[in-house]
Short mmCIF file of C-alpha atoms and ligand atoms in Angstrom, two decimals:
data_model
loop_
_atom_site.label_atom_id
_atom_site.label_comp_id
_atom_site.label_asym_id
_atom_site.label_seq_id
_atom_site.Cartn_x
_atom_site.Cartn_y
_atom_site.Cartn_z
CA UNK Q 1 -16.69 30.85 0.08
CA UNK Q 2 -14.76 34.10 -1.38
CA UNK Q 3 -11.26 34.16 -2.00
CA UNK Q 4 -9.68 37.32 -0.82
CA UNK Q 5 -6.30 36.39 -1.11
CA UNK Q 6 -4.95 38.39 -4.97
CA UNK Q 7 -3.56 35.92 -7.45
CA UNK Q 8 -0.40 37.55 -7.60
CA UNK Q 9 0.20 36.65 -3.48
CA UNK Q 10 -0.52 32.93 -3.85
CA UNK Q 11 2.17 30.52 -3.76
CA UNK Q 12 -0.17 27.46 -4.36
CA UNK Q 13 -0.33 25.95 -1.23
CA UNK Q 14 -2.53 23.63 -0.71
CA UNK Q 15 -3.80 21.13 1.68
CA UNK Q 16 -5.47 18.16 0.86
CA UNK Q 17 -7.58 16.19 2.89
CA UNK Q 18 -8.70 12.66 2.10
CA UNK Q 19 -11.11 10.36 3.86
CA UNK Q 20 -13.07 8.06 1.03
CA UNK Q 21 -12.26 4.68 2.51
CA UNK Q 22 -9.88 3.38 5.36
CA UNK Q 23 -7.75 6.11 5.18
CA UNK Q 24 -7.52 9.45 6.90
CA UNK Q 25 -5.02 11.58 4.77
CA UNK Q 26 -4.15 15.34 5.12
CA UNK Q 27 -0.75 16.80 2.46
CA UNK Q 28 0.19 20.28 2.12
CA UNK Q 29 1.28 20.61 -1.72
CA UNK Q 30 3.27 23.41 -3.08
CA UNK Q 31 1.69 24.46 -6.65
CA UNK Q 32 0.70 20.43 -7.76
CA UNK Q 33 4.66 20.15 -7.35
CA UNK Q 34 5.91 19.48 -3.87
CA UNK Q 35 4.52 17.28 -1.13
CA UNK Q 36 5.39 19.38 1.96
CA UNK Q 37 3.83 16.65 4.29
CA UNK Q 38 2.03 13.82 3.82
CA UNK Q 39 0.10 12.21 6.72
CA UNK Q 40 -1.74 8.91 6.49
CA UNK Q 41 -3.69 7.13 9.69
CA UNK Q 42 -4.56 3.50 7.85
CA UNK Q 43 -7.54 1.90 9.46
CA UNK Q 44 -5.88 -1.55 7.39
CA UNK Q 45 -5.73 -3.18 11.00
CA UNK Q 46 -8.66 -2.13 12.43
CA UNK Q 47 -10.74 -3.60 8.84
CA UNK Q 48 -8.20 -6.80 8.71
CA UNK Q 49 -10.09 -8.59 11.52
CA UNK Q 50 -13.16 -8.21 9.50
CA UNK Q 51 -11.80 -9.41 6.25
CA UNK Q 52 -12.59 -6.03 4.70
CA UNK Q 53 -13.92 -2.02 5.50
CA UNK Q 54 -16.53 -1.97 7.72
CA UNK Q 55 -18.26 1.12 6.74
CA UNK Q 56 -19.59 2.50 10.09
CA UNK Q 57 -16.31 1.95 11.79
CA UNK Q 58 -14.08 3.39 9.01
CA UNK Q 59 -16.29 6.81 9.61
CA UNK Q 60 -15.91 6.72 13.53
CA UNK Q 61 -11.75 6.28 12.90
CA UNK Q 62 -12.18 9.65 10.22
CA UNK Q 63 -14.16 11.09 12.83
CA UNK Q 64 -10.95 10.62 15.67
CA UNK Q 65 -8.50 10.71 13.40
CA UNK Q 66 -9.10 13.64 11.20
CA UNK Q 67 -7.74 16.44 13.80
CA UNK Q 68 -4.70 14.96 14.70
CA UNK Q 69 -3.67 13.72 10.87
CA UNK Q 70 -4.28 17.70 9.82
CA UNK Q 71 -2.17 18.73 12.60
CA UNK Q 72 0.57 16.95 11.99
CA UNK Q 73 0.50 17.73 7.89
CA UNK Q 74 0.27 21.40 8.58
CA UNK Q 75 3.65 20.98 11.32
CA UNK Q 76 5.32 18.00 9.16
CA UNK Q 77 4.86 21.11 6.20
CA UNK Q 78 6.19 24.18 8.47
CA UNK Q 79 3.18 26.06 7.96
CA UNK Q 80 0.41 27.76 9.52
CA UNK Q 81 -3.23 27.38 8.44
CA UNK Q 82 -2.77 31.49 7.31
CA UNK Q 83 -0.42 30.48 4.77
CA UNK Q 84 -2.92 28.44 3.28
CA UNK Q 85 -4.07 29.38 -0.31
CA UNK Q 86 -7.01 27.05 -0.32
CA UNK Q 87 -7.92 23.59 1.03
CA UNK Q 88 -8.57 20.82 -0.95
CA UNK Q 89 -10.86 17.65 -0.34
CA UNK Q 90 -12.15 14.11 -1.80
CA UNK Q 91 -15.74 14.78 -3.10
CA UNK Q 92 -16.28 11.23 -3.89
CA UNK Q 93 -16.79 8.28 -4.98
CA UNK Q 94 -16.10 6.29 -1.94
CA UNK Q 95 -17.90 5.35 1.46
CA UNK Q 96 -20.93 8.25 2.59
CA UNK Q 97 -19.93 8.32 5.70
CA UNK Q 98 -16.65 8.51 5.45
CA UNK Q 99 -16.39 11.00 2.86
CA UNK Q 100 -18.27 13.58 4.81
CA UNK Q 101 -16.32 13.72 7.73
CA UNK Q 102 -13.48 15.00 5.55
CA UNK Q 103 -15.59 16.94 2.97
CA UNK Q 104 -17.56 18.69 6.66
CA UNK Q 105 -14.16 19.72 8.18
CA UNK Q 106 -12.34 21.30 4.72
CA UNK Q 107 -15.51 23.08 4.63
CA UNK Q 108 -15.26 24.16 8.07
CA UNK Q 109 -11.98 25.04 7.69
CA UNK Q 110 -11.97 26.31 4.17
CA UNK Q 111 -14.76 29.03 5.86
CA UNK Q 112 -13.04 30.01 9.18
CA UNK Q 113 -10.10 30.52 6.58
CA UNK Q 114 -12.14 32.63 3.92
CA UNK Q 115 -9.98 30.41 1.54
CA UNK Q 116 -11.59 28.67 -1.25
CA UNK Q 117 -12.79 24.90 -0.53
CA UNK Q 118 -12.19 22.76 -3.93
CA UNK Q 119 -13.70 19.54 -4.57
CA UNK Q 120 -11.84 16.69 -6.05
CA UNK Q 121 -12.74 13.20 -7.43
CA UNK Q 122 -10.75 10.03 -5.94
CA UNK Q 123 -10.21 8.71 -9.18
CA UNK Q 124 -8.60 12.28 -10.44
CA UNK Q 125 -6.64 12.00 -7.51
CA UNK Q 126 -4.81 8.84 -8.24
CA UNK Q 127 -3.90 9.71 -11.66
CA UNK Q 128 -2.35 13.24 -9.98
CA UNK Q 129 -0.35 11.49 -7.49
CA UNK Q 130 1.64 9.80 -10.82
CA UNK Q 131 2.05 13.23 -12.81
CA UNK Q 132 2.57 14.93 -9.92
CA UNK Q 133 6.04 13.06 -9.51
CA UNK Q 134 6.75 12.50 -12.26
CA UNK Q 135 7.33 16.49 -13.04
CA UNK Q 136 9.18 16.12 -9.82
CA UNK Q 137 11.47 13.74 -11.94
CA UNK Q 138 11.11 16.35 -14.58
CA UNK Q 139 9.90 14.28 -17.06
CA UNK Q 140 8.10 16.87 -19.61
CA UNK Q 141 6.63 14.01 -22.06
CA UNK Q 142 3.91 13.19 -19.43
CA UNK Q 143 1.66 15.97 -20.89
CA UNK Q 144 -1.83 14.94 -22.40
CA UNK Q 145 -3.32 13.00 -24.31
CA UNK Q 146 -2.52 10.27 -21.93
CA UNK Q 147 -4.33 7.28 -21.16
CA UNK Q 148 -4.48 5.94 -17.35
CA UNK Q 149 -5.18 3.23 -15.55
CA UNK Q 150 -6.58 3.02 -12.11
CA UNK Q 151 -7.09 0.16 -10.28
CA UNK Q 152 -7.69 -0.41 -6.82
CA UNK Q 153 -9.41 -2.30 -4.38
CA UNK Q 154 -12.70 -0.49 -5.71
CA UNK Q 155 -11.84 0.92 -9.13
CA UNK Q 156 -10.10 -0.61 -12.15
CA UNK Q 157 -11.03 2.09 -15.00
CA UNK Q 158 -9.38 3.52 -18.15
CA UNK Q 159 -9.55 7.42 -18.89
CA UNK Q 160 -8.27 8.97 -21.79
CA UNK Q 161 -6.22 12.19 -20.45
CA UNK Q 162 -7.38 15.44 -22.97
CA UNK Q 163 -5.70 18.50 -22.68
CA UNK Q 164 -7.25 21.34 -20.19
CA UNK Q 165 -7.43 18.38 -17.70
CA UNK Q 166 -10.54 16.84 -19.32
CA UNK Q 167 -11.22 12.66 -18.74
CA UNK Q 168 -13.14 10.47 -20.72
CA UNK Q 169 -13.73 6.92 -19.13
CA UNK Q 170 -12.85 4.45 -21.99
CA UNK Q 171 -12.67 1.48 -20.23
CA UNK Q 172 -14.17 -0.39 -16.69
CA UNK Q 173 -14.56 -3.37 -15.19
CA UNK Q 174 -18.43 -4.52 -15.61
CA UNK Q 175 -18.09 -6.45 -11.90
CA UNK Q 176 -14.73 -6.97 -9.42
CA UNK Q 177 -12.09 -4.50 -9.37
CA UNK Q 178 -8.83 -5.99 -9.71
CA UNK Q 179 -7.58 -5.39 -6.01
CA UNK Q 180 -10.89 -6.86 -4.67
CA UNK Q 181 -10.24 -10.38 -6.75
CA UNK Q 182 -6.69 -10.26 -5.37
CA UNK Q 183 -8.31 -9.78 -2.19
CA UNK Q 184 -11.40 -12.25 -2.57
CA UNK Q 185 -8.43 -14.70 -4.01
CA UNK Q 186 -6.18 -14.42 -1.19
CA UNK Q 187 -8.62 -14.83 1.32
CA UNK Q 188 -10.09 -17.93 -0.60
CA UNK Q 189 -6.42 -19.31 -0.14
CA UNK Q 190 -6.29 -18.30 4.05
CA UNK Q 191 -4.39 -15.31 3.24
CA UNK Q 192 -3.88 -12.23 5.21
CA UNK Q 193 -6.11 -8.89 4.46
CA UNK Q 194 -5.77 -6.70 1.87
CA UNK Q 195 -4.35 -9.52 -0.07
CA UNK Q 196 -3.01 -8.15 -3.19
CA UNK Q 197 0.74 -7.22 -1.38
CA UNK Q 198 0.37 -10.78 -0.18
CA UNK Q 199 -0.01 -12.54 -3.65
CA UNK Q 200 2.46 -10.48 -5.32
CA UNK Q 201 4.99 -11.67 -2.76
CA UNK Q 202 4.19 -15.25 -3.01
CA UNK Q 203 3.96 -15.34 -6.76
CA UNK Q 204 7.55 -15.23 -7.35
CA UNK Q 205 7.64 -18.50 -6.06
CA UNK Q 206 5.07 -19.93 -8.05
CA UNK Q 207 5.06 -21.70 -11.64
CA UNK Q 208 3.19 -19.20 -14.05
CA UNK Q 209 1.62 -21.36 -16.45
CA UNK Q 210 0.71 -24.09 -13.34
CA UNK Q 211 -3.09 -23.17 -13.89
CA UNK Q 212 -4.24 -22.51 -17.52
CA UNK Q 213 -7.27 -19.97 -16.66
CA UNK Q 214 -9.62 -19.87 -19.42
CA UNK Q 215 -9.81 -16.02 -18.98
CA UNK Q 216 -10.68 -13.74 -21.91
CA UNK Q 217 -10.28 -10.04 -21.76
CA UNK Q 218 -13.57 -8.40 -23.19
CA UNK Q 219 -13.41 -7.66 -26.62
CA UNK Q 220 -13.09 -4.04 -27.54
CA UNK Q 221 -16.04 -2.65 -28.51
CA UNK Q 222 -17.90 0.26 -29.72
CA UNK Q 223 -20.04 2.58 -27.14
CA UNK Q 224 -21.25 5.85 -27.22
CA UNK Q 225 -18.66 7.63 -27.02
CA UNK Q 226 -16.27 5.40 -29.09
CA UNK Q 227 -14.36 2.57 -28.79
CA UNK Q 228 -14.04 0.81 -25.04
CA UNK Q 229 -11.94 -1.52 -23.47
CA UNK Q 230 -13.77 -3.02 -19.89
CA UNK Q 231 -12.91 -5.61 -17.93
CA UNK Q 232 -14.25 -8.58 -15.94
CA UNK Q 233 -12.58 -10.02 -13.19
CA UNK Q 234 -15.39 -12.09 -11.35
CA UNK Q 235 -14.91 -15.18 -13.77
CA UNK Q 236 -10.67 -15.65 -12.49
CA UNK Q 237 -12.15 -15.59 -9.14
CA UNK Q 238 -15.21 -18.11 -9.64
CA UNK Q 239 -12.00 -20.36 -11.10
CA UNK Q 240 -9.80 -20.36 -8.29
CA UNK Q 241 -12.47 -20.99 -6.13
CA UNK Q 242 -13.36 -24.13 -8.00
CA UNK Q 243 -9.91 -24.93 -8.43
CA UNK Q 244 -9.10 -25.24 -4.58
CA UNK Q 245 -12.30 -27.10 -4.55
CA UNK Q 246 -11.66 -29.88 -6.88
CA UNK Q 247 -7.64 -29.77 -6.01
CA UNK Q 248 -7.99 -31.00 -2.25
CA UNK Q 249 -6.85 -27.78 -0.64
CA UNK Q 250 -8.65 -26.91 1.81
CA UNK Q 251 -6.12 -28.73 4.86
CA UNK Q 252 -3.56 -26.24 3.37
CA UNK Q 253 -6.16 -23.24 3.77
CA UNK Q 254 -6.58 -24.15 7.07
CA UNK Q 255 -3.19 -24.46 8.03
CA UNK Q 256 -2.67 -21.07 6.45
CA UNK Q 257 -5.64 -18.99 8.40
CA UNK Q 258 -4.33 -21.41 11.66
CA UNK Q 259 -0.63 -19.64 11.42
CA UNK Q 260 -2.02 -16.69 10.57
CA UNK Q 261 -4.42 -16.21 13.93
CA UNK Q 262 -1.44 -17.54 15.65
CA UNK Q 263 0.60 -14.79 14.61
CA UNK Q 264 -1.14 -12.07 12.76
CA UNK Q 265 2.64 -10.21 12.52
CA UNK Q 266 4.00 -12.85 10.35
CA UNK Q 267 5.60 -11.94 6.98
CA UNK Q 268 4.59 -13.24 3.48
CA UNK Q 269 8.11 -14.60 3.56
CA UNK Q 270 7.15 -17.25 6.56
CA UNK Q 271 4.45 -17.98 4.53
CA UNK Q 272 6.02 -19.53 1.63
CA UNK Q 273 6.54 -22.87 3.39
CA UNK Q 274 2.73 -22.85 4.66
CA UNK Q 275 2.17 -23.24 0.59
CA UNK Q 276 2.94 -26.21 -1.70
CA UNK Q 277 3.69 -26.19 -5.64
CA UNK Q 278 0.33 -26.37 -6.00
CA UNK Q 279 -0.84 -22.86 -3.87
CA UNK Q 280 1.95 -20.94 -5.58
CA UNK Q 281 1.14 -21.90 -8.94
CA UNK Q 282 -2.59 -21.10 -8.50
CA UNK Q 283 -1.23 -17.85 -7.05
CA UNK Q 284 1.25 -17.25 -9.77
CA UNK Q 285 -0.89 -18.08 -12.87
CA UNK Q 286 -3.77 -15.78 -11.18
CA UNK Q 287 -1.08 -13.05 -11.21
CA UNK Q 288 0.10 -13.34 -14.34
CA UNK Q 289 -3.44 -13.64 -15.88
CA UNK Q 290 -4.69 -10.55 -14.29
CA UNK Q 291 -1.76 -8.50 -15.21
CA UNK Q 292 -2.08 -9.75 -18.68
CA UNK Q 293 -5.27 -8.64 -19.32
CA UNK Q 294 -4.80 -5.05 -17.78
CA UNK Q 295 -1.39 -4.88 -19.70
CA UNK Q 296 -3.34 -6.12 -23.01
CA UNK Q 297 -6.82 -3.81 -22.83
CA UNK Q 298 -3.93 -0.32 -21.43
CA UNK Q 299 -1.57 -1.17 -24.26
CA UNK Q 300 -4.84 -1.70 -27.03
CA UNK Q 301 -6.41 1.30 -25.57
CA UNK Q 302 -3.24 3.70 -26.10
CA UNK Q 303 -2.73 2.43 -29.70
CA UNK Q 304 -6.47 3.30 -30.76
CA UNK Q 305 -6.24 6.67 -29.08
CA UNK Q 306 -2.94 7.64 -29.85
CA UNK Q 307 -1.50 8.55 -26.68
CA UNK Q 308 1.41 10.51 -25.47
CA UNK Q 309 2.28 8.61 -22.25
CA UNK Q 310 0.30 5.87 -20.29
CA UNK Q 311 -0.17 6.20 -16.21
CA UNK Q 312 -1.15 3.31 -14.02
CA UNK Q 313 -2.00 4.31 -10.41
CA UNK Q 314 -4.03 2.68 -7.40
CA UNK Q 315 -3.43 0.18 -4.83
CA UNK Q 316 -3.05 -2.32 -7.55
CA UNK Q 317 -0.14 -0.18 -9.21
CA UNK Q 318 2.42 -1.02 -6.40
CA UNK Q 319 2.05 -4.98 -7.46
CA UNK Q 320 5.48 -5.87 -9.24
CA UNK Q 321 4.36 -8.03 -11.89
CA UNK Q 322 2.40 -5.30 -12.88
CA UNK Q 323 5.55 -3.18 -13.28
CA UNK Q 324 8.00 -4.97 -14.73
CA UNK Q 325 5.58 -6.43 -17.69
CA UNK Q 326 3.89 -2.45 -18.07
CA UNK Q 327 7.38 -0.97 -18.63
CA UNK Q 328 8.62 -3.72 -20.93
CA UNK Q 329 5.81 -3.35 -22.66
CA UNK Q 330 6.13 0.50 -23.08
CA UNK Q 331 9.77 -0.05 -23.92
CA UNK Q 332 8.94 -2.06 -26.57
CA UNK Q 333 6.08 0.34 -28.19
CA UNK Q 334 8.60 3.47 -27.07
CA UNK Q 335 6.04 4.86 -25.14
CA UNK Q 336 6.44 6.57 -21.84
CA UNK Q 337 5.05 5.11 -18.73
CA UNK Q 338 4.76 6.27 -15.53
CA UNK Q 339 3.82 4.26 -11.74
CA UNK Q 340 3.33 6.45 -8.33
CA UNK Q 341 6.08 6.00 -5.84
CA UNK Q 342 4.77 3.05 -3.84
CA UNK Q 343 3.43 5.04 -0.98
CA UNK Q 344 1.87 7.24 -3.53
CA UNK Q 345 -0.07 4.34 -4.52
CA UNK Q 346 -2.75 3.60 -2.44
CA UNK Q 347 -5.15 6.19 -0.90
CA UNK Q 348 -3.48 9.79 0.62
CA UNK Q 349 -4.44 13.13 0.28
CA UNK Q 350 -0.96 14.48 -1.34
CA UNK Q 351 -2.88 13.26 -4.58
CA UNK Q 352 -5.89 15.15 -3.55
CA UNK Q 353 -4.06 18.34 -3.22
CA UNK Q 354 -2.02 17.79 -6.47
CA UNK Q 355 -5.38 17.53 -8.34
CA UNK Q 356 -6.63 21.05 -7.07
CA UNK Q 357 -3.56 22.94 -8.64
CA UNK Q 358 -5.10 23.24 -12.06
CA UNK Q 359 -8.60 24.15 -10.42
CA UNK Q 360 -7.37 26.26 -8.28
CA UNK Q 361 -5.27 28.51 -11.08
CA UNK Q 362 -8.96 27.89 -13.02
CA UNK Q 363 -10.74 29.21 -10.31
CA UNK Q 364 -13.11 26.41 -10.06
CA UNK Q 365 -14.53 25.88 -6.65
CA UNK Q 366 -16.62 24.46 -4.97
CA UNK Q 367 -20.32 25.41 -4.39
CA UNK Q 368 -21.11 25.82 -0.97
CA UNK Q 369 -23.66 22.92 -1.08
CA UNK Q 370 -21.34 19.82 -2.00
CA UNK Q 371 -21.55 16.99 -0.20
CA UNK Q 372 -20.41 13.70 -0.13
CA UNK Q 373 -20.86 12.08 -3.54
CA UNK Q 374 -20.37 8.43 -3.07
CA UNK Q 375 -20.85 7.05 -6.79
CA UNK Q 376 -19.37 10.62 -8.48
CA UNK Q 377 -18.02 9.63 -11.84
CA UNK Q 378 -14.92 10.68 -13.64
CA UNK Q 379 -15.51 11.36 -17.45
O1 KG4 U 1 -5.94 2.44 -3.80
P1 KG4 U 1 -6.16 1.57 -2.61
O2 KG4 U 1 -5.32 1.80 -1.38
O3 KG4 U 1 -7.62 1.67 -2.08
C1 KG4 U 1 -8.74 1.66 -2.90
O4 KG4 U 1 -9.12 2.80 -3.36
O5 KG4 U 1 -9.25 0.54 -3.12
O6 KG4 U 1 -6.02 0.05 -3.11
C2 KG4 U 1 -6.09 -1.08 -2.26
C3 KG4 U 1 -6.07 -2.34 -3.12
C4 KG4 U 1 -6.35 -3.62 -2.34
O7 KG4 U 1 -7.28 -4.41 -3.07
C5 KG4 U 1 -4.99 -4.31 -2.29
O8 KG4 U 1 -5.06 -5.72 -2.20
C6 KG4 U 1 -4.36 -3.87 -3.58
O9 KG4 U 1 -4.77 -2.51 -3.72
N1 KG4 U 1 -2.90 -3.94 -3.56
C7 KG4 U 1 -2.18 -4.77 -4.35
C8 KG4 U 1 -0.81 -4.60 -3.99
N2 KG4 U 1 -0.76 -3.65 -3.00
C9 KG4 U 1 -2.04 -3.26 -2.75
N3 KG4 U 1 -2.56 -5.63 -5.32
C10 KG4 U 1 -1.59 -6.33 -5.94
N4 KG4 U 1 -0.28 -6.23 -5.65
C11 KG4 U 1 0.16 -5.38 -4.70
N5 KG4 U 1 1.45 -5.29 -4.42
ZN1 ZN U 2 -8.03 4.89 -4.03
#
């Protein structure tokens, strides 16, 4: 793929196309700064009734949807496909199948173009989506070294942010992401799916320190490349699960999953009397847990590095908790931090094409053989 276009006639515009998991995303991005469009066909519905992505069906919806999303980013943007000065696309990790159907169209397009096609890692992606707003905001201080958290429904990782846009993963969980033990959790508890914007709305309503989990973060420790900070979450889940066990709560479960097949519109809000004392509390002491160990390996993390600014972004990143205890936190150490708007949060492809600035201005592309790389690492 050549790119006959001269430097000095780009205007950085690129679009982004993202299809890793149950989301078909397409953004046109003005120079890493300015989301043009951003179009997002969730699948959320379609997975709900299974309780969580089904892979073959998340690549047939990619497959139908990935036409019509492009279309409408390229006429949400005002611009025509010519204007383009490359096309951008999520390389991996995430679901095979899914990730091809986007990675076989930018290609496709990227060629019938003769623009360059550049390849970009999910993970990279999320912690784009936080600086790219936040130099929207015009907040110069969020300028590496950085350290960010990402955690999602499959990803809860630290990376230490080194100038030139280099990563270094200094921290991940060694079995459940966060999101997917607020998900497992919530389900556990008759819950809708994903689970995680259910909990944090019920937690308010719960008593904190109702259940004392006995749940340690892993000790720093030192690896190969220096000092880490990973995570565990499958031992908070094994504990609620006992916990509704030997609590009796299974008639409230059931009551729970009952309303919610009844009505699958309801709101968390119409839930709260579906839950005693006893449901919130679990709820709200699994909260507060999780978000304290994330808040206590992040904070540890940016002390031993000595970072500029910390970044939290993923699905996980919209929770409210998680907010209000991060920037208190960062108040108190004076250290910037930043969050994604909340519909930056989860998956889109505005992030995508954010990422591909600096690669694009590097002239890194991508070799005409990638392909879907479902396990790709970052740093
Ligand atoms: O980034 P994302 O859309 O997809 C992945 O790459 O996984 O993240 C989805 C995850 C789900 O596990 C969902 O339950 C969780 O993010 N999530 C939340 C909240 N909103 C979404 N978890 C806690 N609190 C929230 N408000
Ligand atoms: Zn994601």
């Amino acid at each position: 793929m050549t790119d006959s276009m001269p430097p000095q006639r780009r205007s950085g515009l690129i679009l982004g196309i993202e299809s890793s998991c149950d989301e078909t995303a397409a953004s046109v991005v003005r120079a890493g700064e300015t989301a043009l469009s951003n179009v997002v066909a969730s699948q959320v519905a379609l997975h709900a009734e299974h309780g969580g992505v089904v892979p073959e069906l998340a690549s047939r919806e990619h497959l139908r949807n990935i036409v019509p999303v492009v279309e409408a980013a390229m006429a949400q943007a005002g611009v025509s496909f010519a204007d383009l000065d490359a096309v951008a696309v999520t390389e991996g990790p995430g679901l095979a199948g899914a990730l091809l159907v986007g990675i076989l169209y930018a290609k496709s397009l990227a060629f019938g173009l003769d623009r360059p096609l550049i390849g970009v890692n999910h993970l990279e992606g999320h912690i784009h989506a936080v600086l790219m707003e936040a130099r929207q905001r015009g907040e110069a201080a969020m300028e590496p070294p950085l350290l960010a958290l990402v955690v999602s429904g499959g990803h809860t990782h630290l990376y230490l942010v080194e100038p030139g846009w280099r990563y270094r993963n200094v921290g991940r969980t060694v079995d459940d992401a966060a999101g997917e033990a607020y998900d497992k959790v919530a389900k556990l508890l008759g819950l809708g799916y994903p689970g995680g914007p259910w909990m944090d709305a019920l937690a308010v309503h719960g008593d904190p320190r109702a259940v004392p989990f006995q749940f340690h973060a892993i000790k720093p420790r030192e690896g190969e490349q220096g000092l880490r900070f990973d995570f565990s979450f499958s031992g908070i889940k094994s504990a609620a699960l006992r916990y509704v066990r030997d609590h009796g709560m299974q008639p409230g479960v059931e009551a729970r999953q009952a309303a919610l097949a009844a009505n699958p519109a309801i709101k968390a809000s119409e839930v709260v009397s579906l839950c005693d004392p006893q449901t919130l509390g679990l709820i709200a002491s699994f909260q507060s847990a999780v978000v304290g160990v994330l808040l206590r390996q992040t904070f540890a993390a940016a002390e031993v590095f000595g970072v500029r600014g910390v970044l939290v972004s993923g699905g996980v990143s919209a929770n409210r908790e998680l907010r209000q205890r991060f920037t208190a936190e960062a108040a108190r150490r004076g250290l910037p931090v930043a969050f994604p708007s909340v519909a930056l949060s989860t998956d889109n492809a505005a992030m995508i094409a954010a990422a591909a600035w600096p690669k694009l201005q590097a002239g890194e592309f991508a070799p005409e053989e990638m392909t879907a790389a479902p396990q790709l690492r970052l740093g």
